[in-house]
Amino acid sequence: MRNDMISGLFGAMTCEYRMNIIANNLANAHTTGFKQEKLAFEDVFVSYAHDEIRQPVLSVREKELFPEAVNLAQVRLAGTKTDFSQGSFKNSENPLDVAISGPGFFKLQTDDGLLYTRNGNFHLTADGTLVNADGFEVQGDGGAIVLPPNTRVDINESGQIFADGALTAQLDVVEVQDPDVALEKYGQNLYRPREEGAVVEQEAQQSTVNQGFLEAANINIIEEMVNMIETQRAFEAYSKVMSNSNDTCLKSIAKVGKSTS
């Protein structure tokens, strides 16, 4: 297959993948605590046999190449990266809603073990257990947090929870070293370790808890729409490259061996 056809194919596939990421970002633009995904790229270097000759050879070249020979570089996807930058705050006026200012995470007990989230939209069950919208228990310093019924709840910046003025529980807010490397998206706006032992937790030192607020998604809708248009145009261009390459091949095949007399 011609190299221009391969380049066009991988370019179009890259655009398709990027479009899926952009569409998911836009779909979650109003999801509390959502962190946008970004694509990471890397170069794939294609070399030829004579590029591997380190020393000058008169039949090939008189001098060493500088920098080292790389005849062709093609861009490929290296993967996606989660942007954990801070989202803006919106006032919910709900005393059980909390937003983290800083790099911290809440911890939830789920069917698959302890997971992390930035979504602080919590509520109480009938027995007073603090849970998220999916019913997962919010973790405190002693496990699940249970609050007395019919009490005024106050939460300070350190995550301490007071019921009618009495200290009742402590939100487990932790910071993770290199979260974009250690964590991956699990679904339901949750994060899990990429592999066992990948997460190194530490006490929240740069994070504060804000009662009555929720963190908005860190997505710029206009920027994402521009990215979508750009990706669509790039896909069309790569499709044109493949079409032109195919036309060239067909014309070459038709002319090979054709009598010129």
Coordinates of C-alpha atoms in Angstrom, one line a residue:
M1 CA 0.0 0.0 0.0
R2 CA 1.3 3.5 -0.9
N3 CA 2.6 5.5 2.0
D4 CA 0.3 8.4 1.2
M5 CA -2.7 6.0 1.5
I6 CA -1.4 4.8 4.9
S7 CA -0.9 8.3 6.2
G8 CA -4.3 9.3 5.1
L9 CA -5.9 6.2 6.7
F10 CA -4.2 6.7 10.0
G11 CA -4.9 10.4 9.9
A12 CA -8.6 9.8 9.4
M13 CA -8.7 7.2 12.2
T14 CA -7.0 9.7 14.5
C15 CA -9.6 12.3 13.7
E16 CA -12.4 9.8 14.3
Y17 CA -11.0 9.0 17.8
R18 CA -10.5 12.6 18.5
M19 CA -14.1 13.3 17.6
N20 CA -15.3 10.7 20.0
I21 CA -13.3 12.4 22.8
I22 CA -14.7 15.8 21.9
A23 CA -18.2 14.5 21.8
N24 CA -17.9 12.9 25.2
N25 CA -16.5 16.2 26.6
L26 CA -19.4 18.2 25.3
A27 CA -21.9 15.6 26.5
N28 CA -20.5 16.1 30.0
A29 CA -20.1 19.8 29.9
H30 CA -22.8 20.1 32.7
T31 CA -21.7 17.1 34.7
T32 CA -20.6 18.0 38.2
G33 CA -16.9 17.5 38.8
F34 CA -16.2 16.1 35.3
K35 CA -12.7 16.4 34.0
Q36 CA -12.1 16.7 30.3
E37 CA -10.1 14.3 28.2
K38 CA -7.3 15.4 25.9
L39 CA -5.4 13.5 23.3
A40 CA -1.7 12.9 23.5
F41 CA 0.3 12.2 20.3
E42 CA 3.7 10.7 19.6
D43 CA 6.0 10.4 16.5
V44 CA 6.6 7.1 14.9
F45 CA 9.9 7.2 13.0
V46 CA 10.3 5.1 9.8
S47 CA 13.9 4.5 8.7
Y48 CA 15.4 2.7 5.8
A49 CA 18.3 0.2 5.7
H50 CA 20.9 2.7 4.7
D51 CA 19.9 4.9 7.7
E52 CA 21.3 2.2 10.0
I53 CA 24.8 2.7 8.6
R54 CA 26.5 4.7 11.4
Q55 CA 29.9 5.3 9.8
P56 CA 30.4 7.1 6.4
V57 CA 30.5 4.7 3.5
L58 CA 31.6 6.1 0.1
S59 CA 29.0 4.1 -1.8
V60 CA 26.3 5.6 0.4
R61 CA 27.5 8.9 1.8
E62 CA 30.7 10.7 2.6
K63 CA 29.7 12.1 6.0
E64 CA 27.6 11.1 9.0
L65 CA 24.1 12.5 9.0
F66 CA 23.4 15.1 11.6
P67 CA 21.1 14.7 13.4
E68 CA 20.8 10.9 13.2
A69 CA 18.9 9.8 10.1
V70 CA 15.2 9.8 10.3
N71 CA 13.7 9.9 6.8
L72 CA 10.0 9.9 7.7
A73 CA 8.0 10.7 10.8
Q74 CA 4.3 10.0 11.2
V75 CA 2.0 11.1 14.0
R76 CA 0.2 8.4 16.0
L77 CA -2.0 8.4 19.1
A78 CA -0.1 7.8 22.4
G79 CA -3.4 7.8 24.3
T80 CA -5.7 10.1 26.2
K81 CA -4.9 12.2 29.2
T82 CA -7.3 13.5 31.8
D83 CA -7.1 17.3 32.5
F84 CA -7.5 17.6 36.3
S85 CA -7.4 21.4 36.3
Q86 CA -9.9 23.2 38.7
G87 CA -13.4 23.8 37.5
S88 CA -15.5 26.8 38.6
F89 CA -17.9 26.7 41.6
K90 CA -21.6 27.0 41.5
N91 CA -23.8 27.7 44.5
S92 CA -26.3 24.9 45.2
E93 CA -27.4 26.1 48.7
N94 CA -27.6 22.5 49.7
P95 CA -25.7 21.9 53.0
L96 CA -24.7 18.3 51.9
D97 CA -23.2 19.5 48.6
V98 CA -19.4 20.1 48.9
A99 CA -16.8 21.1 46.3
I100 CA -13.0 20.7 46.6
S101 CA -10.7 23.7 45.9
G102 CA -7.4 22.2 45.0
P103 CA -6.2 18.8 43.8
G104 CA -8.0 16.5 46.3
F105 CA -10.5 13.7 45.9
F106 CA -13.4 12.3 47.9
K107 CA -13.3 8.5 48.5
L108 CA -16.4 6.3 47.9
Q109 CA -17.0 2.7 48.8
T110 CA -18.3 0.9 45.7
D111 CA -18.9 -2.7 44.7
D112 CA -15.4 -2.7 43.1
G113 CA -13.7 -1.3 46.2
L114 CA -12.6 2.3 47.1
L115 CA -12.8 4.7 44.2
Y116 CA -12.2 8.5 43.9
T117 CA -14.4 11.3 42.7
R118 CA -14.5 15.1 42.5
N119 CA -18.3 15.1 42.5
G120 CA -19.5 16.3 45.9
N121 CA -23.2 16.0 45.3
F122 CA -24.1 14.0 48.4
H123 CA -27.3 13.1 50.2
L124 CA -28.5 11.1 53.2
T125 CA -30.2 7.7 53.1
A126 CA -33.1 6.8 55.4
D127 CA -30.6 5.6 58.1
G128 CA -28.5 8.8 57.9
T129 CA -25.6 7.4 55.8
L130 CA -23.9 9.9 53.5
V131 CA -23.9 8.6 49.9
N132 CA -23.5 10.0 46.4
A133 CA -26.1 10.0 43.7
D134 CA -25.4 6.3 42.9
G135 CA -25.8 5.2 46.5
F136 CA -22.1 4.7 47.1
E137 CA -21.0 5.4 50.7
V138 CA -18.9 8.5 51.2
Q139 CA -15.8 7.6 53.3
G140 CA -14.7 9.3 56.4
D141 CA -11.8 8.7 58.7
G142 CA -13.7 5.8 60.3
G143 CA -15.4 4.4 57.2
A144 CA -18.9 5.2 56.2
I145 CA -20.3 8.6 57.5
V146 CA -23.6 8.3 59.5
L147 CA -25.3 11.5 60.7
P148 CA -28.1 11.9 63.2
P149 CA -31.5 12.6 61.7
N150 CA -33.1 16.1 61.7
T151 CA -29.9 18.0 62.6
R152 CA -28.2 21.1 61.1
V153 CA -25.2 20.0 59.2
D154 CA -22.1 22.2 58.9
I155 CA -18.9 21.3 57.1
N156 CA -15.8 23.3 57.5
E157 CA -12.8 23.8 55.1
S158 CA -11.0 20.8 56.6
G159 CA -13.9 18.5 55.9
Q160 CA -15.0 18.2 59.5
I161 CA -18.8 17.6 59.7
F162 CA -20.8 19.1 62.6
A163 CA -24.3 18.0 63.5
D164 CA -26.1 20.7 65.5
G165 CA -22.6 22.1 66.4
A166 CA -21.2 18.7 67.6
L167 CA -18.2 17.2 65.7
T168 CA -19.6 14.0 64.2
A169 CA -17.4 12.9 61.3
Q170 CA -14.5 13.8 59.1
L171 CA -14.7 13.7 55.3
D172 CA -11.8 11.6 53.8
V173 CA -10.3 14.0 51.4
V174 CA -7.0 12.9 49.9
E175 CA -4.5 14.1 47.3
V176 CA -2.9 11.7 44.8
Q177 CA 0.6 12.0 43.4
D178 CA 0.5 12.4 39.6
P179 CA -3.2 11.7 39.2
D180 CA -3.1 11.8 35.4
V181 CA -0.6 8.9 35.6
A182 CA -2.0 7.0 38.6
L183 CA -5.7 7.2 37.9
E184 CA -8.0 6.3 35.1
K185 CA -11.7 6.9 34.5
Y186 CA -13.9 4.1 35.8
G187 CA -17.3 5.5 34.7
Q188 CA -20.1 7.3 36.7
N189 CA -17.6 10.2 37.2
L190 CA -15.3 8.0 39.3
Y191 CA -11.6 7.2 39.1
R192 CA -9.7 4.0 39.9
P193 CA -6.0 3.1 40.1
R194 CA -4.5 2.3 36.7
E195 CA -2.8 -0.7 38.3
E196 CA -2.4 -2.1 41.8
G197 CA -0.2 0.1 43.9
A198 CA -0.2 2.9 41.4
V199 CA -1.9 5.4 43.7
V200 CA 0.1 7.1 46.4
E201 CA -2.2 9.0 48.7
Q202 CA -1.3 11.8 51.0
E203 CA -3.3 14.0 53.4
A204 CA -5.0 17.0 51.8
Q205 CA -2.5 19.9 52.2
Q206 CA -3.5 22.1 49.3
S207 CA -7.2 21.2 49.2
T208 CA -10.1 22.8 51.1
V209 CA -13.8 21.8 51.3
N210 CA -16.5 24.3 50.4
Q211 CA -20.0 23.6 51.7
G212 CA -23.0 24.5 49.6
F213 CA -21.1 24.5 46.4
L214 CA -20.5 22.1 43.5
E215 CA -17.6 22.0 41.1
A216 CA -18.6 22.5 37.4
A217 CA -16.9 20.6 34.6
N218 CA -13.6 22.2 33.5
I219 CA -14.8 22.3 29.9
N220 CA -14.8 25.4 27.6
I221 CA -17.7 24.6 25.3
I222 CA -16.6 27.2 22.7
E223 CA -13.1 25.7 22.6
E224 CA -14.5 22.2 22.2
M225 CA -16.8 23.3 19.4
V226 CA -13.8 24.8 17.6
N227 CA -11.9 21.6 18.1
M228 CA -14.9 19.7 16.6
I229 CA -14.9 21.8 13.5
E230 CA -11.2 21.5 13.1
T231 CA -11.3 17.8 13.5
Q232 CA -14.1 17.5 10.9
R233 CA -12.2 19.5 8.4
A234 CA -9.0 17.4 9.0
F235 CA -11.0 14.2 8.5
E236 CA -12.3 15.6 5.1
A237 CA -8.7 16.4 4.1
Y238 CA -7.4 13.0 5.0
S239 CA -10.3 11.4 3.1
K240 CA -9.3 13.5 0.1
V241 CA -5.7 12.2 0.4
M242 CA -6.9 8.6 0.3
S243 CA -9.2 9.3 -2.6
N244 CA -6.4 11.0 -4.6
S245 CA -4.0 8.2 -3.8
N246 CA -6.5 5.6 -5.0
D247 CA -7.1 7.5 -8.2
T248 CA -3.3 7.8 -8.9
C249 CA -3.0 4.0 -8.4
L250 CA -5.8 3.2 -10.8
K251 CA -4.4 5.5 -13.4
S252 CA -0.9 4.0 -13.0
I253 CA -2.3 0.4 -13.3
A254 CA -4.3 1.3 -16.4
K255 CA -1.2 2.8 -18.1
V256 CA 1.3 0.0 -17.2
G257 CA 1.9 -2.1 -20.3
K258 CA -0.3 0.0 -22.5
S259 CA 1.0 0.2 -26.1
T260 CA 2.3 3.6 -27.0
S261 CA 2.3 2.9 -30.7

